[in-house]
Coordinates of C-alpha atoms and ligand atoms in Angstrom, one line a residue:
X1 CA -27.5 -7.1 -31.0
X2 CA -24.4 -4.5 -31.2
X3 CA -24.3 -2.2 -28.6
X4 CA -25.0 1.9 -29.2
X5 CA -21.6 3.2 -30.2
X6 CA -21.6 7.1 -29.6
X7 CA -20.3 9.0 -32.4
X8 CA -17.0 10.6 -32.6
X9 CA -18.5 13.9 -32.2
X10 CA -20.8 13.3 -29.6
X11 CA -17.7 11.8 -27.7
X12 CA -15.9 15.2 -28.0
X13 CA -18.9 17.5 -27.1
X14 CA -19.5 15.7 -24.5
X15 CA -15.6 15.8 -23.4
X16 CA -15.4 19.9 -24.2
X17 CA -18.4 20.2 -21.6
X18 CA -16.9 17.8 -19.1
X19 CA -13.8 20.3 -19.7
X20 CA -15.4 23.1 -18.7
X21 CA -17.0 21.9 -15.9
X22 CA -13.7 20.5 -14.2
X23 CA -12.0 24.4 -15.8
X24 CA -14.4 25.9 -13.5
X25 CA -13.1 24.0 -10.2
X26 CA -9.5 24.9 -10.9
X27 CA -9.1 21.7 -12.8
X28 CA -7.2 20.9 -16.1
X29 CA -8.7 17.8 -17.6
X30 CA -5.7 17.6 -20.3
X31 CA -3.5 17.1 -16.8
X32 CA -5.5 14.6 -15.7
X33 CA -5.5 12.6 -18.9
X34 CA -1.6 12.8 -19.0
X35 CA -1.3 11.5 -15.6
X36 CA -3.3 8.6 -16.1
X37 CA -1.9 7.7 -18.9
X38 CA 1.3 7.0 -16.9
X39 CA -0.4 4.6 -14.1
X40 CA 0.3 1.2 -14.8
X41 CA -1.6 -1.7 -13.1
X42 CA -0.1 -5.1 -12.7
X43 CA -2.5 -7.7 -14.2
X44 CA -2.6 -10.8 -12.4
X45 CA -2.3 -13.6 -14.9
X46 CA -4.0 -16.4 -12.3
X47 CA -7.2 -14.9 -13.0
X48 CA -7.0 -16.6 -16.9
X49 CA -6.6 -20.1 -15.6
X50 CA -8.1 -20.3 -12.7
X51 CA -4.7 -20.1 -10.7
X52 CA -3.6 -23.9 -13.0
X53 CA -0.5 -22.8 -13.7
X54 CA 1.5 -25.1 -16.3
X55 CA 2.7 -27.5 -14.2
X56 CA 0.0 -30.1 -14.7
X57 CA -3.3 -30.7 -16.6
X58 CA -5.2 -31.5 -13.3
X59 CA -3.2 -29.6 -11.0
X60 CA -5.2 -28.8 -7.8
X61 CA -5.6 -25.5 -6.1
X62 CA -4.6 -25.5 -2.6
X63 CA -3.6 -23.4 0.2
X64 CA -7.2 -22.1 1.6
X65 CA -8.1 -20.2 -1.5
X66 CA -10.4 -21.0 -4.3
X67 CA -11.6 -20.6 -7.5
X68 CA -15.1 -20.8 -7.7
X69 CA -17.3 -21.0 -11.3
X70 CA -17.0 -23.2 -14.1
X71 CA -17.1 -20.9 -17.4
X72 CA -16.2 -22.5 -20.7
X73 CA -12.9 -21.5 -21.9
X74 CA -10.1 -21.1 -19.0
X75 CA -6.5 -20.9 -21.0
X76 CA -4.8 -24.0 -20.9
X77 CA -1.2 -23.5 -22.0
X78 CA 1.3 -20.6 -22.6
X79 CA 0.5 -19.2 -25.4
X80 CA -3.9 -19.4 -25.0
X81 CA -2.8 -17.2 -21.7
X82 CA -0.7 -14.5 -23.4
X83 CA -3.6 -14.6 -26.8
X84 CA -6.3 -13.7 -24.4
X85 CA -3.8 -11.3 -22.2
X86 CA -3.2 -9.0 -25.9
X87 CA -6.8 -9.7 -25.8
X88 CA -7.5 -7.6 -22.8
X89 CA -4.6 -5.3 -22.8
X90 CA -6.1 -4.2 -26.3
X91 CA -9.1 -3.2 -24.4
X92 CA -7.4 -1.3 -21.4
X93 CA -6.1 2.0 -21.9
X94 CA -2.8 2.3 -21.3
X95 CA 0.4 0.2 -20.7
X96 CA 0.5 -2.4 -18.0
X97 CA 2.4 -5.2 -16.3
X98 CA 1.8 -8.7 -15.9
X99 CA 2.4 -10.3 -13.0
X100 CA 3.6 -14.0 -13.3
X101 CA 3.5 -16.6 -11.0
X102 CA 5.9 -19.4 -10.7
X103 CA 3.7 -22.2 -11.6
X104 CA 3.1 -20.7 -15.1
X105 CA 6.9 -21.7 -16.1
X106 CA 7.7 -22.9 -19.4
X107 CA 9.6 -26.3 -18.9
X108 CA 9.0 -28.2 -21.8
X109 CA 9.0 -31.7 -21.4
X110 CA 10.9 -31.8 -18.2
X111 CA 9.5 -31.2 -15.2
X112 CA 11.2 -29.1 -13.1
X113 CA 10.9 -28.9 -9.3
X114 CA 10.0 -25.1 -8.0
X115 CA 13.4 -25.4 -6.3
X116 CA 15.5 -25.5 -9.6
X117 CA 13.3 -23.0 -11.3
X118 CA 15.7 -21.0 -13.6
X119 CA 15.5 -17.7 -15.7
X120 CA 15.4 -19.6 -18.7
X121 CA 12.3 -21.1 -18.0
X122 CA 10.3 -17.6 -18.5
X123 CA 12.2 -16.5 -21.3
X124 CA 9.2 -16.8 -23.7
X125 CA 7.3 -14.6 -21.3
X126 CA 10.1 -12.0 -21.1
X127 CA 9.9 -12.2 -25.2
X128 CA 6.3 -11.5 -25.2
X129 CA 6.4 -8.6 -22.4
X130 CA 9.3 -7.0 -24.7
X131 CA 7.8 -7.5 -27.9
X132 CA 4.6 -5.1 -26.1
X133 CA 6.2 -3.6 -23.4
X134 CA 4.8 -4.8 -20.3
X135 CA 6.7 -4.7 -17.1
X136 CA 6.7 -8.2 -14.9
X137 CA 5.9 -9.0 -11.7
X138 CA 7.0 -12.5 -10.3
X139 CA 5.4 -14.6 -7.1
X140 CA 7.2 -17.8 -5.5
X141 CA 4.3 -20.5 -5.9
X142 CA 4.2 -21.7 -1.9
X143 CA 0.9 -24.1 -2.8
X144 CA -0.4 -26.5 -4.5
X145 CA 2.0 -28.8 -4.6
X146 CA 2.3 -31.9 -2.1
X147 CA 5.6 -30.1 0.2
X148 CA 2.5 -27.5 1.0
X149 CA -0.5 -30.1 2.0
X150 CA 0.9 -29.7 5.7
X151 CA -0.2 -26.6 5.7
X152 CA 2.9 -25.2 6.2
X153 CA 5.7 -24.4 3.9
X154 CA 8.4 -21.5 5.0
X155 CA 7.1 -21.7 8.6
X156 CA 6.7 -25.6 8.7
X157 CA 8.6 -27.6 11.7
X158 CA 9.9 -29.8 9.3
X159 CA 13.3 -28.5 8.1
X160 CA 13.3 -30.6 5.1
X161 CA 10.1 -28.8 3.5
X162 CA 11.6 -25.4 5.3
X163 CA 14.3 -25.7 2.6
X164 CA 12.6 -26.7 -0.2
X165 CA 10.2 -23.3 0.0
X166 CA 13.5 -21.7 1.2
X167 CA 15.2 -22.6 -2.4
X168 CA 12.1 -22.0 -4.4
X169 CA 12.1 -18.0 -3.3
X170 CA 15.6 -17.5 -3.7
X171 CA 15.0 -19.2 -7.2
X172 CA 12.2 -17.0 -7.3
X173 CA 14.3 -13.4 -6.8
X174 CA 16.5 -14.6 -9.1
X175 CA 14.0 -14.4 -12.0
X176 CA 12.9 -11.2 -10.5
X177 CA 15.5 -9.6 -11.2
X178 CA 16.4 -11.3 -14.4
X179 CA 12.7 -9.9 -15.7
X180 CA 13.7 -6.2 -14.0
X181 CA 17.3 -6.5 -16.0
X182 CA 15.7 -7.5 -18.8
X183 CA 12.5 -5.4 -19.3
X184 CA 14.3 -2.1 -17.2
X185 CA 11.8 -1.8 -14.8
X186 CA 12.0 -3.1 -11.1
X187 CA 10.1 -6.7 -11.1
X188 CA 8.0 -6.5 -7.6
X189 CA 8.8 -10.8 -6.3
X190 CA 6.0 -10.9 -3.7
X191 CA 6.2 -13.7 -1.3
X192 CA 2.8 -14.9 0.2
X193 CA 2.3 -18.3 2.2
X194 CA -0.9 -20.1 3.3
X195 CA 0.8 -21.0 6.2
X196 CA -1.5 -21.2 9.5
X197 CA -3.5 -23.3 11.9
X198 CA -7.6 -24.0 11.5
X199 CA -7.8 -24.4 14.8
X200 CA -6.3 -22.7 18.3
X201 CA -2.8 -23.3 18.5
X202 CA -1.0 -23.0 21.6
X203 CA 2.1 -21.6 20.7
X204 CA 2.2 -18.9 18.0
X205 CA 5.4 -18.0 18.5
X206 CA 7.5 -20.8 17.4
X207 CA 6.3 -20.9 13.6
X208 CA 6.8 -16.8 13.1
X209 CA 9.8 -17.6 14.6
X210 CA 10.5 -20.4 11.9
X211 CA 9.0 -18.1 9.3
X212 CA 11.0 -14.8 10.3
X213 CA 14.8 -17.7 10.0
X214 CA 13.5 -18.8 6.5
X215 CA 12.8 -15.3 5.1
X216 CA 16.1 -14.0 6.4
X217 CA 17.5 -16.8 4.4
X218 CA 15.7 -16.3 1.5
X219 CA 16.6 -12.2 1.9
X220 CA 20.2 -12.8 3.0
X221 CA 21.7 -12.3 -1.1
X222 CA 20.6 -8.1 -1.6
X223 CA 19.9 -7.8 -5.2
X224 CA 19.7 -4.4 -7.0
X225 CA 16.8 -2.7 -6.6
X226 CA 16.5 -1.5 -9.8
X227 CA 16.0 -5.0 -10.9
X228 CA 13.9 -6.4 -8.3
X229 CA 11.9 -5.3 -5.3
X230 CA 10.9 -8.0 -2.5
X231 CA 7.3 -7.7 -1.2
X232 CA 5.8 -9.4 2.0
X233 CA 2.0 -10.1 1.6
X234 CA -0.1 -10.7 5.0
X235 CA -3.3 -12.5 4.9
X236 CA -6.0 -12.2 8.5
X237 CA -7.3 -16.1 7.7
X238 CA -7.9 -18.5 4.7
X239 CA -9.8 -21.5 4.3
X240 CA -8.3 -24.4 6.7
X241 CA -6.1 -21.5 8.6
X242 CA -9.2 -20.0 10.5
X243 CA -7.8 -19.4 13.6
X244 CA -4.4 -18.6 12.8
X245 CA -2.2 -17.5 10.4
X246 CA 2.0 -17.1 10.2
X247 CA 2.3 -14.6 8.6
X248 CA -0.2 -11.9 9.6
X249 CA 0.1 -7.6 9.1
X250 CA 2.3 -6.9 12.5
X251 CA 4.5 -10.3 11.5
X252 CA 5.1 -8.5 7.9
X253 CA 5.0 -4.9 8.4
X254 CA 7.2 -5.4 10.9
X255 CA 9.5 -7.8 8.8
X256 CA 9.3 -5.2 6.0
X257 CA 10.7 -2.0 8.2
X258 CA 13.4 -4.6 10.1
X259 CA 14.7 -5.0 6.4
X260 CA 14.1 -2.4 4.3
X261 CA 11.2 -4.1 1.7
X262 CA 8.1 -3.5 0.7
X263 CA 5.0 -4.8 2.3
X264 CA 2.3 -6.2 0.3
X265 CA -1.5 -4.8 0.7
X266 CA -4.3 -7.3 -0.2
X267 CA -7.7 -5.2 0.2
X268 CA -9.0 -8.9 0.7
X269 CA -6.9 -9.6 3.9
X270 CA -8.3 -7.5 6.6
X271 CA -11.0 -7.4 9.0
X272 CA -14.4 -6.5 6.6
X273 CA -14.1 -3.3 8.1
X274 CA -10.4 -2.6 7.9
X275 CA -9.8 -0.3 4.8
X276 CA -6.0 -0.2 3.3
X277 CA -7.1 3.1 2.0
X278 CA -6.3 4.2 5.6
X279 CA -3.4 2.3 5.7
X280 CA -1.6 3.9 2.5
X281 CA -0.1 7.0 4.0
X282 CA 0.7 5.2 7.9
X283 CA 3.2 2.3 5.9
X284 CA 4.3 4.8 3.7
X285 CA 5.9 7.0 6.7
X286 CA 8.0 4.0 7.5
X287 CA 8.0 1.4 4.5
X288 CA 10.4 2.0 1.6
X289 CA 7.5 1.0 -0.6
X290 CA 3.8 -0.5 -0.5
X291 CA 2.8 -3.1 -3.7
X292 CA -1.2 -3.4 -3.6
X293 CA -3.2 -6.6 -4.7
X294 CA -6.1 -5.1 -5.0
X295 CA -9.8 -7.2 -4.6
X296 CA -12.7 -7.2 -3.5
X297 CA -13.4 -9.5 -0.3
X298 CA -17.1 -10.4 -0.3
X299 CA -17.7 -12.2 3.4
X300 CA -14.9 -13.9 3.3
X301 CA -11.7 -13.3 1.0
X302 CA -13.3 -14.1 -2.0
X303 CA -11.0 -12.6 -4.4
X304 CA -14.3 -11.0 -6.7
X305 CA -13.5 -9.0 -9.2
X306 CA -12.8 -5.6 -8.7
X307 CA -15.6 -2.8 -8.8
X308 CA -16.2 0.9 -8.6
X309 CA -16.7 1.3 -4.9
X310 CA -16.0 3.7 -2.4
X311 CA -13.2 1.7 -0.8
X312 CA -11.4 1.8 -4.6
X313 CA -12.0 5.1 -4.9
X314 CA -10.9 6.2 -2.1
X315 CA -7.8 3.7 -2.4
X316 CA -7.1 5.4 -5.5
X317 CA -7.4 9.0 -4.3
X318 CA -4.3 8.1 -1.8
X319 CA -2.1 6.2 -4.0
X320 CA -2.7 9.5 -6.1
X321 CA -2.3 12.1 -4.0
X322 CA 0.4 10.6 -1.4
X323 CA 3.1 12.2 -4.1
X324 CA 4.7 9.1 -3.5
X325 CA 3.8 7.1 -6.8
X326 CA 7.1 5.1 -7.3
X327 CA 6.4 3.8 -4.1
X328 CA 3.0 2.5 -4.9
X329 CA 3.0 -1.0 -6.9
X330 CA -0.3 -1.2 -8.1
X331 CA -1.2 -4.7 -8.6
X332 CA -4.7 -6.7 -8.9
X333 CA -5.5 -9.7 -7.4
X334 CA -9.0 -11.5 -8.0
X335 CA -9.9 -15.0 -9.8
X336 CA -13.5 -15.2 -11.0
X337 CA -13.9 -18.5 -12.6
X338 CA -17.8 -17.8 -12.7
X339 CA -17.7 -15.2 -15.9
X340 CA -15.3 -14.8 -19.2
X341 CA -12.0 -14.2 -17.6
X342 CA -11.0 -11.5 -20.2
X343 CA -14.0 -9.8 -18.9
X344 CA -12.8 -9.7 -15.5
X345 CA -9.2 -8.5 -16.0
X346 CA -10.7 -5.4 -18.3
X347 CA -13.5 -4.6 -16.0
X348 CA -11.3 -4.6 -12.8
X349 CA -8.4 -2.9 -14.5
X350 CA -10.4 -0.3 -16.2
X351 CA -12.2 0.4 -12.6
X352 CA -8.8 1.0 -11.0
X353 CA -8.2 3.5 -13.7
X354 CA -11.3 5.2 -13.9
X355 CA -11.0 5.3 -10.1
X356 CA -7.7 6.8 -10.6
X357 CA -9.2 9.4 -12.7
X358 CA -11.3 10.7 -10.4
X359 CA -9.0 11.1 -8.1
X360 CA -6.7 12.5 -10.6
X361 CA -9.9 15.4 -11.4
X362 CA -9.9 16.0 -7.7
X363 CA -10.1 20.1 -6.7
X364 CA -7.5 19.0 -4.2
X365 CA -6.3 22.7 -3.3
X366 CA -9.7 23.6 -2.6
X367 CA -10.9 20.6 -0.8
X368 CA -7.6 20.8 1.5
X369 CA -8.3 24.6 2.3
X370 CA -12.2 23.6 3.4
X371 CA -10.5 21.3 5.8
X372 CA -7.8 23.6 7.3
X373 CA -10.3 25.9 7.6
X374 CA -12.5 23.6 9.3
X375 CA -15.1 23.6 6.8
X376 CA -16.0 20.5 7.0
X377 CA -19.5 21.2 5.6
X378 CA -18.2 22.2 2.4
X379 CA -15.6 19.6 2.4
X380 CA -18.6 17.3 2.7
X381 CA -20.6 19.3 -0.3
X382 CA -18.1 19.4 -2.6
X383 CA -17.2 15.5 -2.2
X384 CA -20.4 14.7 -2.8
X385 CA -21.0 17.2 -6.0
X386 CA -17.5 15.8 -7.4
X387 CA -19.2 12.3 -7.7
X388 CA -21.7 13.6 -10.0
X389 CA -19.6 15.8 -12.3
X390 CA -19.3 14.5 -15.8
X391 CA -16.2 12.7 -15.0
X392 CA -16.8 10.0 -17.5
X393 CA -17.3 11.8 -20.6
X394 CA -13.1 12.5 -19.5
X395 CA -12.8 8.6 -19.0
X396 CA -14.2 8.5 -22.5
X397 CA -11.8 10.8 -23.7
X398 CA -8.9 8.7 -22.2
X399 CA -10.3 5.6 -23.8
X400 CA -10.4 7.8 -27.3
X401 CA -6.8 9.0 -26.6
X402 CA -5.6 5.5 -26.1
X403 CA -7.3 3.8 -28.9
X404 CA -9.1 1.2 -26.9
X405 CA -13.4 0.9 -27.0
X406 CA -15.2 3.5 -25.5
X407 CA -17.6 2.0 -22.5
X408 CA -19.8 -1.0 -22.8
X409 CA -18.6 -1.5 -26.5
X410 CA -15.4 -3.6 -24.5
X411 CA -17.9 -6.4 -24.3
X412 CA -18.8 -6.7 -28.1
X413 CA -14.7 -7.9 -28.4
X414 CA -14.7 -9.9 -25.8
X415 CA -18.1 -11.5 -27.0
X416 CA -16.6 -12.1 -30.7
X417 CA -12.8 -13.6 -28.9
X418 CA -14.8 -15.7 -27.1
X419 CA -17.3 -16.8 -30.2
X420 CA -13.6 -17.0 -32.2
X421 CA -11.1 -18.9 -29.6
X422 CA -12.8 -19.4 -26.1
X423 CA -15.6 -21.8 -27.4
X424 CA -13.3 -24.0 -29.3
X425 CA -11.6 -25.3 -25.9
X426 CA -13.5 -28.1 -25.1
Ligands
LIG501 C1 -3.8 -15.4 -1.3 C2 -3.0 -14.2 -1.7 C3 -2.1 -14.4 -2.9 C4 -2.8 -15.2 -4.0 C5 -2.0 -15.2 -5.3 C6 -2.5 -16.2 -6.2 O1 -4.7 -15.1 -0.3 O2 -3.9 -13.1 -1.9 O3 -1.7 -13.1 -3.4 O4 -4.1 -14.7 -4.3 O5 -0.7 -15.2 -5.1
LIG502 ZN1 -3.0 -11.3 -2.8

């Protein structure tokens, strides 16, 4: 059965009362819709295959994290991942990056080793992002593949695999900055390793060491940063790395301010109770920029797909209001191999975005006067009424506005794709 679709005019009463409402609070609901039409989200094109890549038909997922879920219909090659990407950008308002991951290169029938990667070998993604102007994000692949099964790949003791992951990220900046020439927006190359120990070690120190020689090595070329922008991406423990990873938040953060690049925030790679939205505006005193994966750890870094919670929100409401949006990458990072994977990109993309419109409807002035006032019981009164104003008949506006379906109706296209394409890949 098709779902309700409200009618157009319902849609716009319901928006002119919503306007009011917000008018009333000081706030200009046009504004809003502006703003968030300029906040672009980096879409994470693992969570389409599972994190396969290209390289192989059976390649394995390593590196302590997972994939978990069998649904019908994962993309198997180039051109299924881009059909059902246009598939969900079409149902995300707005306009949005991709961010690519090495192990999705197009070699053709040669292999090529992640060492001797070249430009070349995304040109028919740069072609696609042109042809619908998405930016592109890139990521070094430091797993699966058999120089990682040690466990350890920039930080290992074994100088041989050292310089193999050494030469795969400077391949890796290279096509960085070869999207960011390209495309004429800064390509964010994060850099994350699984590198740790399951168990105790008993000396720490030497593989940080090891890791902090290889990333200087990998850093020592600059490259314009209007072309790309290295990220460091920390991680609290992984599955086999327990006790102990390389490459934790003081390693990074204090790698990024030594050298002047951005640190990468992974909601899913903190103590449970940890929040990054506290951590926004401390990195971005010091940091010269901050790119987000954002997640949603359930017990352990489960990488679910992203939902309205408090933590997004309130995420959202700093990137917003820091002033500092250039700064902020906003990128996703989840792979749900358990529902349709379309679903997952629009329903965690389109939370970030509705959480970014709330923010973006915030009474700021009034709610920052309550506080220097020390009123903190109408801070509290107001922050609470906010969450029940009719913010989403402005969320439908957007969605109007930007020519993509209005609430659950997303799921009738998705349903018909996957009827169409998805079921035929047996
Ligand atoms: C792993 C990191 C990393 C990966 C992706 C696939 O814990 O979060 O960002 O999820 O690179
Ligand atoms: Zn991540």
């Amino acid at each position: 059965m098709p779902n309700a679709v409200p009618t157009t005019q319902q849609l716009q009463d319901a928006y002119v009362l919503a306007q009011e409402r917000y008018a009333a609070l000081g706030v200009d609901t046009e504004r809003a819709l502006a703003q968030l039409g300029q906040l672009s989200v980096s879409l994470q094109c693992w969570q389409g295959d599972d994190v396969a890549g290209f390289e192989s038909p059976d390649a394995e997922l390593t590196g302590g994290i997972a994939a978990t879920g069998n649904y019908p219909g994962k993309a198997r090659n180039a051109a299924e991942l881009r059909s059902d990407l246009d598939q969900a950008y079409r149902l995300i308002p707005g306009r949005h990056r991709l961010s690519l991951h090495a192990i999705y290169a197009e070699t053709g029938a040669t292999a090529v080793e992640r060492n001797a990667l070249q430009p070349e070998h995304f040109a028919a993604w740069v072609e696609w992002a042109k042809a619908n102007e998405h930016g592109l994000d890139f990521n070094p692949t430091c797993f699966s593949h058999p120089l990682s099964d040690s466990g350890f790949t920039l930080a290992s003791a074994d100088p041989h695999i050292r310089q193999f992951w050494i030469e795969h990220c400077i391949a890796s900046r290279q096509i960085g900055a070869y999207f960011g020439r390209e495309l004429a927006t800064p390509c964010v190359t994060n850099i994350w390793i699984p590198d740790g120990f399951k168990d105790t070690p008993v000396d720490r120190a030497t593989p940080r060491r090891l890791l902090k020689e290889s990333l200087d090595q990998i850093f020592a070329v600059p490259l314009e940063p209007q072309y790309n922008l290295d990220a460091v991406e920390s991680k609290l423990f992984g599955l086999g790395s327990e006790s102990y990873v390389v490459g934790s938040h003081e390693f990074y953060l204090g790698y990024a301010l030594a050298n002047g690049i951005l640190v990468c925030l992974d909601t899913g790679h903190f103590h449970p109770t940890e929040l990054i939205s506290d951590k926004l505006s401390a990195v971005l005193m010091y940091v010269n920029g901050v790119a987000l994966h954002i997640s949603r750890g359930v017990r352990w870094d489960s990488d679910h797909v992203v939902t309205f919670t408090d933590e997004l929100q309130m995420i959202m409401h700093e990137v917003i209001h820091s002033g500092q949006m250039e700064r902020v990458h906003i990128g996703l990072d989840f792979f749900d191999a358990s529902i349709n994977r379309i679903a997952a990109w629009v329903i965690g993309s389109r939370n970030v975005l509705r959480a970014g419109l709330l923010a973006l409807l915030s009474p700021l002035d009034r709610l920052r006067r309550f506080e220097a006032d020390g009123d903190y019981t109408a801070r509290l009164a107001l922050l609470e009424e906010l969450k029940g104003l009719p913010w989403a008949a402005v969320w439908d506006q957007f969605c109007v506005q930007q020519n993509v379906p209005v609430g659950f109706q997303f799921l009738d296209e998705i349903k018909a794709y996957e009827a169409q394409e998805l079921s035929q890949r047996v």
